Amino acid sequence: MIRRTLHLLPVLGLSGLVFLGGPSGCAGVVAGGAAAVSVAHDRRTAGTVVEDESIEMKAVAELDRHGISARSHLNVTSYNRSVLICGEVPDEATRQQAEAVVRRVAEVRQVFNEAAILPASTLASRSNDTWLTTRAKTALFNVDGIRDFDPTRVKVVTERGIVYLMGLVSSAEAESVTAAVRSVPGVQKVVRLFEYIDR
């Protein structure tokens, strides 16, 4: 099964909720007001946020079309047109094929292929990952000493206890965020995939 990480789309001027069905079978929710607030705090442009959503949907559709979803459990997340692939695949050939398919999606700048050659994770493991993601996001609200730090600018993805961090951040923000997430009980490892705004 392949799923994309679900986000709020920045649809300005939309009132109420719109439900979107993706090719992965998961449903996304678009909330007009909340999305507008999210864009106001995001360092990506509104256009890039929408583009990231489009990349995720296209990548999942392509992975499914190539039959990869039938033999793998993968998550696809795009942030500033950098795509993270994580999850489990049966062999190296499938791992490489998944990366090649995602690289061909329009507007993708780079791919971080973190897929592991392992049996698909269990439902219990995935539930634990969801819980760790929630706890990691909560920990970001306790980051101190960084002026104007906004935790919503950091994308958190968890797979098998490994927490992947994406976002447009300063070096100081990256250090503080990493320390905060590492302190969360149950986190096995933190992988930083940040783009730095001060380098």
Short mmCIF file of C-alpha atoms in Angstrom, two decimals:
data_model
loop_
_atom_site.label_atom_id
_atom_site.label_comp_id
_atom_site.label_asym_id
_atom_site.label_seq_id
_atom_site.Cartn_x
_atom_site.Cartn_y
_atom_site.Cartn_z
CA MET A 1 0.00 0.00 0.00
CA ILE A 2 1.24 3.46 -0.81
CA ARG A 3 -0.04 6.53 0.93
CA ARG A 4 0.82 10.14 0.75
CA THR A 5 1.22 12.29 3.78
CA LEU A 6 -1.93 14.40 4.04
CA HIS A 7 -1.73 18.17 4.45
CA LEU A 8 -4.13 21.07 4.48
CA LEU A 9 -4.24 22.66 1.05
CA PRO A 10 -4.04 26.44 0.92
CA VAL A 11 -7.30 27.17 -0.86
CA LEU A 12 -7.98 30.81 -0.13
CA GLY A 13 -11.54 31.99 -0.09
CA LEU A 14 -13.00 28.50 0.32
CA SER A 15 -15.55 28.15 3.07
CA GLY A 16 -16.49 24.84 4.63
CA LEU A 17 -14.81 21.53 3.96
CA VAL A 18 -14.06 19.66 0.78
CA PHE A 19 -13.07 16.00 0.88
CA LEU A 20 -10.62 14.70 -1.68
CA GLY A 21 -10.10 11.05 -2.52
CA GLY A 22 -6.57 10.21 -3.58
CA PRO A 23 -5.34 7.25 -5.62
CA SER A 24 -4.06 5.67 -2.42
CA GLY A 25 -7.58 5.31 -1.10
CA CYS A 26 -6.96 7.79 1.69
CA ALA A 27 -9.07 10.92 1.99
CA GLY A 28 -7.73 14.40 2.45
CA VAL A 29 -9.51 17.35 3.97
CA VAL A 30 -9.29 20.89 2.70
CA ALA A 31 -10.20 23.48 5.29
CA GLY A 32 -10.30 26.98 3.90
CA GLY A 33 -9.68 29.05 7.02
CA ALA A 34 -7.07 26.80 8.57
CA ALA A 35 -5.26 26.46 5.25
CA ALA A 36 -5.08 30.22 4.82
CA VAL A 37 -3.53 30.54 8.27
CA SER A 38 -1.07 27.76 7.44
CA VAL A 39 0.07 29.54 4.27
CA ALA A 40 0.53 32.79 6.18
CA HIS A 41 3.13 31.05 8.39
CA ASP A 42 4.71 28.87 5.71
CA ARG A 43 8.05 29.91 4.23
CA ARG A 44 7.05 28.27 0.98
CA THR A 45 4.97 30.30 -1.44
CA ALA A 46 1.28 29.42 -1.69
CA GLY A 47 2.00 28.13 -5.18
CA THR A 48 4.74 25.82 -3.91
CA VAL A 49 2.45 24.45 -1.19
CA VAL A 50 -0.13 23.56 -3.85
CA GLU A 51 2.63 22.15 -6.06
CA ASP A 52 3.81 19.90 -3.22
CA GLU A 53 0.30 18.51 -2.87
CA SER A 54 0.16 17.89 -6.60
CA ILE A 55 3.55 16.16 -6.59
CA GLU A 56 2.43 13.81 -3.82
CA MET A 57 -0.78 12.86 -5.63
CA LYS A 58 1.01 12.32 -8.94
CA ALA A 59 3.82 10.32 -7.32
CA VAL A 60 1.37 8.01 -5.55
CA ALA A 61 -0.60 7.54 -8.77
CA GLU A 62 2.56 6.70 -10.72
CA LEU A 63 3.83 4.29 -8.07
CA ASP A 64 0.46 2.58 -8.15
CA ARG A 65 0.40 2.50 -11.96
CA HIS A 66 3.79 0.77 -11.99
CA GLY A 67 2.54 -1.92 -9.60
CA ILE A 68 4.78 -0.88 -6.73
CA SER A 69 1.89 -0.39 -4.31
CA ALA A 70 0.94 -4.05 -4.64
CA ARG A 71 4.24 -5.19 -3.14
CA SER A 72 5.31 -2.31 -0.89
CA HIS A 73 4.27 -0.03 1.95
CA LEU A 74 5.50 3.46 1.12
CA ASN A 75 4.81 7.02 2.25
CA VAL A 76 5.43 9.92 -0.12
CA THR A 77 5.92 13.44 1.23
CA SER A 78 6.85 16.53 -0.80
CA TYR A 79 8.17 19.72 0.80
CA ASN A 80 9.42 22.57 -1.38
CA ARG A 81 9.50 20.06 -4.26
CA SER A 82 11.90 17.76 -2.38
CA VAL A 83 10.30 14.33 -2.03
CA LEU A 84 10.80 11.87 0.81
CA ILE A 85 10.04 8.21 0.14
CA CYS A 86 9.96 6.09 3.28
CA GLY A 87 8.47 2.76 4.22
CA GLU A 88 9.25 -0.81 3.25
CA VAL A 89 9.96 -2.56 -0.05
CA PRO A 90 10.69 -6.25 -0.74
CA ASP A 91 14.01 -5.79 -2.57
CA GLU A 92 16.58 -3.33 -3.91
CA ALA A 93 15.12 -3.45 -7.42
CA THR A 94 11.75 -2.22 -6.13
CA ARG A 95 13.49 0.44 -4.05
CA GLN A 96 15.34 1.77 -7.09
CA GLN A 97 12.24 1.55 -9.28
CA ALA A 98 10.22 3.59 -6.77
CA GLU A 99 12.86 6.31 -6.75
CA ALA A 100 13.08 6.40 -10.55
CA VAL A 101 9.30 6.69 -10.85
CA VAL A 102 9.13 9.57 -8.37
CA ARG A 103 12.07 11.41 -9.98
CA ARG A 104 10.12 11.52 -13.25
CA VAL A 105 7.17 13.36 -11.69
CA ALA A 106 6.99 16.93 -13.00
CA GLU A 107 8.48 19.66 -10.78
CA VAL A 108 10.34 17.28 -8.43
CA ARG A 109 13.74 18.81 -7.56
CA GLN A 110 15.24 15.99 -5.53
CA VAL A 111 14.31 12.66 -3.95
CA PHE A 112 15.32 11.31 -0.55
CA ASN A 113 14.88 7.55 -0.84
CA GLU A 114 14.65 6.23 2.72
CA ALA A 115 12.69 3.09 1.83
CA ALA A 116 13.99 0.04 3.71
CA ILE A 117 14.20 -3.51 2.39
CA LEU A 118 11.99 -5.06 5.04
CA PRO A 119 8.58 -6.71 5.40
CA ALA A 120 5.74 -4.18 5.49
CA SER A 121 5.33 -2.60 8.91
CA THR A 122 2.51 -3.84 11.12
CA LEU A 123 -0.60 -1.88 12.00
CA ALA A 124 0.74 -1.58 15.56
CA SER A 125 4.00 -0.10 14.26
CA ARG A 126 2.13 2.39 12.09
CA SER A 127 -0.08 3.40 15.00
CA ASN A 128 3.03 3.96 17.09
CA ASP A 129 4.52 6.09 14.30
CA THR A 130 1.39 8.23 14.23
CA TRP A 131 1.64 8.69 17.98
CA LEU A 132 5.35 9.60 17.75
CA THR A 133 4.60 12.14 15.02
CA THR A 134 1.99 13.77 17.26
CA ARG A 135 4.38 13.86 20.21
CA ALA A 136 7.21 15.24 18.06
CA LYS A 137 4.98 18.02 16.71
CA THR A 138 3.90 18.84 20.25
CA ALA A 139 7.55 18.99 21.35
CA LEU A 140 8.20 21.65 18.71
CA PHE A 141 5.86 24.01 20.53
CA ASN A 142 8.28 23.91 23.46
CA VAL A 143 11.33 25.04 21.48
CA ASP A 144 12.79 28.05 23.29
CA GLY A 145 15.42 30.62 22.48
CA ILE A 146 14.62 31.00 18.77
CA ARG A 147 13.09 34.33 17.88
CA ASP A 148 9.89 34.08 15.84
CA PHE A 149 10.14 30.30 15.62
CA ASP A 150 6.98 28.76 14.18
CA PRO A 151 6.72 24.97 14.68
CA THR A 152 4.23 24.66 11.82
CA ARG A 153 7.13 25.33 9.42
CA VAL A 154 8.58 21.90 10.18
CA LYS A 155 7.17 18.81 8.48
CA VAL A 156 7.39 15.68 10.64
CA VAL A 157 7.16 12.18 9.13
CA THR A 158 7.72 9.01 11.18
CA GLU A 159 8.38 5.47 9.95
CA ARG A 160 9.40 2.57 12.22
CA GLY A 161 10.32 5.02 14.98
CA ILE A 162 12.60 7.04 12.69
CA VAL A 163 11.55 10.69 12.54
CA TYR A 164 12.24 12.62 9.33
CA LEU A 165 12.26 16.41 9.54
CA MET A 166 11.67 18.63 6.51
CA GLY A 167 11.32 22.38 6.20
CA LEU A 168 12.89 25.71 5.33
CA VAL A 169 14.74 26.60 8.52
CA SER A 170 17.73 28.46 9.88
CA SER A 171 20.71 26.54 11.27
CA ALA A 172 19.72 27.53 14.81
CA GLU A 173 16.15 26.36 14.24
CA ALA A 174 17.41 23.04 12.89
CA GLU A 175 19.53 22.40 15.98
CA SER A 176 16.76 23.29 18.41
CA VAL A 177 14.14 21.28 16.52
CA THR A 178 16.40 18.23 16.33
CA ALA A 179 17.13 18.37 20.06
CA ALA A 180 13.43 18.69 20.88
CA VAL A 181 12.45 15.72 18.72
CA ARG A 182 15.31 13.55 20.00
CA SER A 183 13.98 14.05 23.52
CA VAL A 184 10.65 12.41 22.65
CA PRO A 185 10.44 8.93 24.24
CA GLY A 186 10.27 6.19 21.62
CA VAL A 187 12.09 8.07 18.86
CA GLN A 188 14.75 5.72 17.50
CA LYS A 189 16.53 8.17 15.21
CA VAL A 190 16.13 11.66 13.75
CA VAL A 191 16.93 12.30 10.08
CA ARG A 192 17.23 15.94 9.03
CA LEU A 193 16.21 16.75 5.46
CA PHE A 194 16.06 20.50 5.97
CA GLU A 195 16.81 23.26 3.51
CA TYR A 196 18.65 26.09 5.22
CA ILE A 197 17.63 29.70 4.71
CA ASP A 198 20.87 31.11 6.17
CA ARG A 199 23.45 29.19 4.16
#
